[in-house]
XYZ file of C-alpha atoms in Angstrom:
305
model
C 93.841 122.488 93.437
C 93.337 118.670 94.134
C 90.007 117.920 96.202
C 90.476 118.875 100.030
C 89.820 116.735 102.557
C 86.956 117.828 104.820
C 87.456 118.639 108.561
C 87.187 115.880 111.548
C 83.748 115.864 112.881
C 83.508 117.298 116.456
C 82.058 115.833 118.870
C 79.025 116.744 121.186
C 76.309 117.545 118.956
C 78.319 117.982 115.687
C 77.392 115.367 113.089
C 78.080 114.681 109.645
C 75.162 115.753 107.318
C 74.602 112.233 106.528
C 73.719 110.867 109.786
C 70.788 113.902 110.234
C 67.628 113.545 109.156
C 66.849 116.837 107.382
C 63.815 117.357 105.317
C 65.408 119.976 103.388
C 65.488 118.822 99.580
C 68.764 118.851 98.130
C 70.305 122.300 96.900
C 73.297 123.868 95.225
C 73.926 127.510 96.511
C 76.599 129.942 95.349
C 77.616 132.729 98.600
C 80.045 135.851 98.129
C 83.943 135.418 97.523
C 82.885 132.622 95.134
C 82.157 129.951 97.686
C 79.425 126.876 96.855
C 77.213 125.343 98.991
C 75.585 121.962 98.309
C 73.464 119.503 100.092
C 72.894 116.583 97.677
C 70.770 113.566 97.664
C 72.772 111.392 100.156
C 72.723 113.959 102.578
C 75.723 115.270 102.773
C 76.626 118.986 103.067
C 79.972 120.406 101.130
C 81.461 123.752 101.080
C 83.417 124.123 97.380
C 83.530 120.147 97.685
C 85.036 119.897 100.958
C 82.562 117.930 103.326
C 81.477 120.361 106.018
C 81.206 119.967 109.853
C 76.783 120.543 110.872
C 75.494 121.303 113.703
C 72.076 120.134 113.955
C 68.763 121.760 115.491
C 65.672 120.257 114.128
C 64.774 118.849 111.030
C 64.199 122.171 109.460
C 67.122 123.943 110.679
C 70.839 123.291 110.589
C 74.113 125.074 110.643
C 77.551 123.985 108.671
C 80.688 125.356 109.212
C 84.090 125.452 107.296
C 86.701 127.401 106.918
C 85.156 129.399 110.061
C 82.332 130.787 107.936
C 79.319 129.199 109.070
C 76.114 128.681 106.856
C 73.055 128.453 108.618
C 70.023 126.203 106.566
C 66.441 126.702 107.308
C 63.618 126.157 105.072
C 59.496 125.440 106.179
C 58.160 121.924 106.798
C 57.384 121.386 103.499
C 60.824 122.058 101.897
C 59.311 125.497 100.375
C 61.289 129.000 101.422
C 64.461 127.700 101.583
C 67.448 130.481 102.727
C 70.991 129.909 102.776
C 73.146 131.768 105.018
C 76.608 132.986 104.938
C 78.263 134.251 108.565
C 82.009 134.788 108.088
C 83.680 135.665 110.947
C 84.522 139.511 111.783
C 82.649 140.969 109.203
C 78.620 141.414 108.372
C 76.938 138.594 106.455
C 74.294 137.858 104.087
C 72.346 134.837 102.230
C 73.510 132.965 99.081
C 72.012 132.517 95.848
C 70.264 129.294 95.162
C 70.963 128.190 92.075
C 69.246 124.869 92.246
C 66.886 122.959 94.482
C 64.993 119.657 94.035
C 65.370 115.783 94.391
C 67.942 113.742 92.649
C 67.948 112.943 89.301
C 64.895 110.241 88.340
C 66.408 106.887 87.788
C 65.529 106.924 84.138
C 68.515 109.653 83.767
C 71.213 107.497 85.578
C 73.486 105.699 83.096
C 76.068 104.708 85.555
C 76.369 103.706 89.429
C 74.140 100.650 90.514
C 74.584 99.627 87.505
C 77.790 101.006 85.851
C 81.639 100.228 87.615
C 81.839 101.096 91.544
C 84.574 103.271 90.647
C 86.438 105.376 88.016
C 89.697 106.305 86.793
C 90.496 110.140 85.550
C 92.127 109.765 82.178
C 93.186 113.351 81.034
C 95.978 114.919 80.022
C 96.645 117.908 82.824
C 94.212 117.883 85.344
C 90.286 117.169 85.225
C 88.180 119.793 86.346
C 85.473 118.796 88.572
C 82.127 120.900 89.122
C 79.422 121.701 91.610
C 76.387 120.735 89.081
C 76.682 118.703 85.837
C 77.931 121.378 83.748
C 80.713 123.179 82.342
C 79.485 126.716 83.703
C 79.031 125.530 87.272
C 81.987 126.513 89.659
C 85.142 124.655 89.604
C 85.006 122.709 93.220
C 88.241 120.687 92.551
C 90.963 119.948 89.940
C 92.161 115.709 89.800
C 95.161 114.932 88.282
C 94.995 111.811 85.574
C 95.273 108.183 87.497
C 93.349 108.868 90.256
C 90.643 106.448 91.373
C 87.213 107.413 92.710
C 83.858 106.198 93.546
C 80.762 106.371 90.897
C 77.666 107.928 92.570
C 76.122 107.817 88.877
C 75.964 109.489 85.449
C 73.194 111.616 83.405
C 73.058 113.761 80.657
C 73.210 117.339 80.379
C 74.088 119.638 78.206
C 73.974 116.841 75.506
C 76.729 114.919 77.041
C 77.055 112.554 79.561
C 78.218 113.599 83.097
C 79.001 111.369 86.481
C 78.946 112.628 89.783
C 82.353 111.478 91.921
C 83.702 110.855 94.797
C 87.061 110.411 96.319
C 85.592 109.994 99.949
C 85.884 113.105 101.591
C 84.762 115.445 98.689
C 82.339 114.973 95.257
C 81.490 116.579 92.226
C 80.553 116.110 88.879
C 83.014 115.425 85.958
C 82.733 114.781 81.973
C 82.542 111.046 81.651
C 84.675 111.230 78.134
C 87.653 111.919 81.314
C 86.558 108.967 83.044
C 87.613 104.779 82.289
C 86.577 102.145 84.315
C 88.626 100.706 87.314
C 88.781 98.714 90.340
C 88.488 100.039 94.212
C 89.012 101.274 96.483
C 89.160 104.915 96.144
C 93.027 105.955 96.456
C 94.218 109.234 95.310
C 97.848 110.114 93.635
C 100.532 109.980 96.102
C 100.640 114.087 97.449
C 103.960 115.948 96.748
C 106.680 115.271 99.308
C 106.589 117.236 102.326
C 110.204 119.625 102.464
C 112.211 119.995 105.133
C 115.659 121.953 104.757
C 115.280 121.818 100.861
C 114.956 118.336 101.006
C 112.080 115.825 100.686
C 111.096 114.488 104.001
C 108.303 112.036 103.704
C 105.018 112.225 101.851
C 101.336 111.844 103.018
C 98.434 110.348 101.756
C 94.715 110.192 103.165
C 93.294 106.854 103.382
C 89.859 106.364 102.278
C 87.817 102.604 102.846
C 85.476 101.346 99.921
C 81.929 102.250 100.960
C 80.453 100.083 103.148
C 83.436 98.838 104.512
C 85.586 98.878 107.688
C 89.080 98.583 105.976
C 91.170 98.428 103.232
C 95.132 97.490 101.986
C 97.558 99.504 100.103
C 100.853 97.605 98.356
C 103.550 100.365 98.118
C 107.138 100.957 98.274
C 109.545 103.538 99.478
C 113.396 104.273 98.849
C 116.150 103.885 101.448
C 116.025 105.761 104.286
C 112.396 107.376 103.251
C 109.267 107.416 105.187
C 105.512 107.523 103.875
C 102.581 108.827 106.074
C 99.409 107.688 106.013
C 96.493 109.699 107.538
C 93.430 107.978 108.483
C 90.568 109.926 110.050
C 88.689 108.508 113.247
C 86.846 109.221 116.801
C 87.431 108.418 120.139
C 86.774 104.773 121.452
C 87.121 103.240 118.130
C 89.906 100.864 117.417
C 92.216 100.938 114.552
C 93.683 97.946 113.117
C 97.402 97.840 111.443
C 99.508 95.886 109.660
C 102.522 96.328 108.168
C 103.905 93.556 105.474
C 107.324 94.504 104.279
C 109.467 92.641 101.972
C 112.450 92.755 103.644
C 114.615 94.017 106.330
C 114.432 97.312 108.101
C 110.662 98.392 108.156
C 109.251 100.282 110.979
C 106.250 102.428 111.807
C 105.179 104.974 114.334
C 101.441 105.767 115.028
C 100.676 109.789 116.448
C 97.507 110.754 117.893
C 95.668 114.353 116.176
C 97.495 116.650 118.430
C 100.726 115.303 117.478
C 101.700 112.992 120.201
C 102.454 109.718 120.218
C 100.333 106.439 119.999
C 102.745 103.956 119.427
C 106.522 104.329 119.482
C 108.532 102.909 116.708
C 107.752 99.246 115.855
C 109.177 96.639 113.859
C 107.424 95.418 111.148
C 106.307 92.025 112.652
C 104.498 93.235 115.290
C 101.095 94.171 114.689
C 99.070 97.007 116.246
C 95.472 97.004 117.482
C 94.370 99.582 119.988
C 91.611 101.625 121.256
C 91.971 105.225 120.282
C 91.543 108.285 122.690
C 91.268 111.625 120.518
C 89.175 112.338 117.515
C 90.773 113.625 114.022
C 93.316 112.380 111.725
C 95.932 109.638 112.728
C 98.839 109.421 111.450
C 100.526 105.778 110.727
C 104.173 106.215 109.711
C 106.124 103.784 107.512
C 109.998 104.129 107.502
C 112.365 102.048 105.571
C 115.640 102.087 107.382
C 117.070 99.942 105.156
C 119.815 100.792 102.037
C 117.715 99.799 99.386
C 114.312 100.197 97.788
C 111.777 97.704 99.671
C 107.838 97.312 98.927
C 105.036 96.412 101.942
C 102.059 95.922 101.908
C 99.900 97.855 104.458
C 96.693 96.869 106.191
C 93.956 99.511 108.055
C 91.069 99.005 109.638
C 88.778 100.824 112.017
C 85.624 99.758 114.067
C-alpha cells in the first residue's frame, strides 16, 4: 500500500495532535489486528502512519480516532504509567502494547534534517518499505514506490545502519537511507492510478501537500486530449483558497467541488483566476480538463490562508 492520507480534522473540539499541548512523551504502541500507534516528537498522533483525528481533554488525557476505532491516551503528570487504549466499535476492547516510550533522539544521533537536504527522493527498485521505528522488525506502516519526493525529519543509526524518518505530509515513518537520494521540494507524491469508469480511465487524483512552513505551492503538469486531472487539497471553513491555472494552449478548464460533492465553482476558462472564501471543511477538489485534441502542459498554482 502507498501511505494514506489522514482524515479532515473536525471541527468543535477536534484538533490535530500538533496543535495540543500534551505532556505525554512520545510513544510507539502496537494494538490487536496488527494496528500501530505512535505519538512522536512533533506531536503528532498516527494510526499505521495515517495522521489521526484527537480529541483533546487535558494535558494528560486525549482520545484519537481512525478508522472508527478510537484510542484513548492517558498517562500521570509526570509522563510515568502511560496506557494505550484500543475501543473498536461493536466489539469489547483492550490496551496496546508499548513498545517504546521516551524523547526524541539526542541531537548527537541526527545525521540528516537541519542540517542534511529538506527533502528526499525514494530510489528503489519495487517499492520502499517504510516502518513505525527505525528498524527492519518494526511494522510495515506504508510501502512508496521509487520517485517519490518527501520531507527529511532527520536520520540516526540503528541497527548499524543509517535510518531517516519521512514524511510525505499527511503520514511518516522511517526508511533505510541507502533507498533515499537527495532532492528538491516540495513534497509531491507519484501521480495515483487513474480512476475507471466503464473500463475506461476517467481522470486521476493526486493530494496536494505545501512545503512546511508555507501557505502554497505550484505543480507544472500535462494531460492528454480530452483528459482531466484532480487535485485534492485539504482545508476548513472560512479559509480562502487561491488558484491558478497556466495552460499552454487552447482549451483548459477547471471546476472546483466542495467535500460533499457539490459545486464551488462551475467550469472556468483558464484565464480567469479563482480566489474565494470556503464554506465546508475536508478535501477540495480542483479539476483540470483539457478539452482540447492534443497533449497540452499548465502549470497550476494553490494556495490557502
Amino acid at each position: 500500500m502507498t501511505f494514506r492520507s489522514g482524515a479532515a480534522l473536525a471541527l468543535g473540539f477536534l484538533f490535530a495532535a500538533g496543535a495540543t499541548q500534551a505532556e505525554i512523551p512520545p510513544f510507539t504502541a502496537e494494538c490487536p489486528t496488527g494496528i500501530t500507534v505512535t505519538w512522536d516528537a512533533a506531536g503528532i498522533v498516527r494510526v499505521n502512519g495515517a495522521q489521526a483525528e484527537v480529541r483533546m481533554y487535558n494535558p494528560q488525557y486525549f482520545e484519537a480516532t481512525a478508522g472508527g476505532i478510537t484510542f484513548p491516551i492517558s498517562s500521570e503528570e509526570d509522563g510515568s504509567g502511560l496506557l494505550v487504549g484500543y475501543n473498536p466499535p461493536g466489539s469489547a476492547g483492550g490496551f496496546c502494547t508499548i513498545v517504546s516510550q521516551g524523547s526524541a533522539p539526542a541531537q548527537a544521533e541526527t545525521t540528516a534534517g537541519a542540517d542534511g537536504p529538506d527533502h528526499f527522493a525514494v530510489s528503489v527498485s519495487g517499492r520502499l518499505n517504510v516502518r513505525s521505528a527505525p528498524s527492519t522488525g518494526a511494522t510495515i506502516v506504508g510501502k512508496l514506490p521509487s520517485g517519490t519526493v518527501v520531507e527529511n525529519l532527520g536520520c540516526r543509526q540503528a541497527e548499524g545502519r543509517s535510518w531517516c524518518h519521512i514524511s510525505d505530509g499527511d503520514a511518516s515513518g522511517w526508511a533505510a537511507a541507502e533507498f533515499l537520494t537527495e532532492a528538491s521540494g516540495p513534497v509531491r507524491s507519484p501521480r495515483a492510478t487513474p480512476v475507471t469508469q466503464g473500463g475506461s480511465a476517467s481522470h486521476t487524483v493526486e493530494r496536494v501537500q505545501f512545503p512546511r512552513g508555507s501557505s502554497g505551492t505550484e505543480f507544472t503538469d500535462s494531460l492528454d486530449p480530452q483528459a482531466s486531472h484532480r487535485y485534492l487539497l485539504g482545508a476548513r471553513s472560512g479559509q480562502f483558497l487561491y488558484f491558478r491555472l497556466a495552460a499552454n494552449g487552447p482549451g483548459m478548464t477547471y471546476v472546483i467541488y466542495n467535500p460533499d460533492g457539490s459545486v464551488l465553482l462551475d467550469e472556468t476558462s483558464a484565464d480567469r483566476e479563482y480566489r474565494g472564501q470556503l464554506w465546508q471543511s475536508g478535501d477540495h477538489i480542483v479539476e483540470v480538463y483539457n478539452t482540447a485534441n492534443g497533449r497540452q502542459s499548465f502549470n497550476v498554482i494553490f494556495g490557502i490562508d
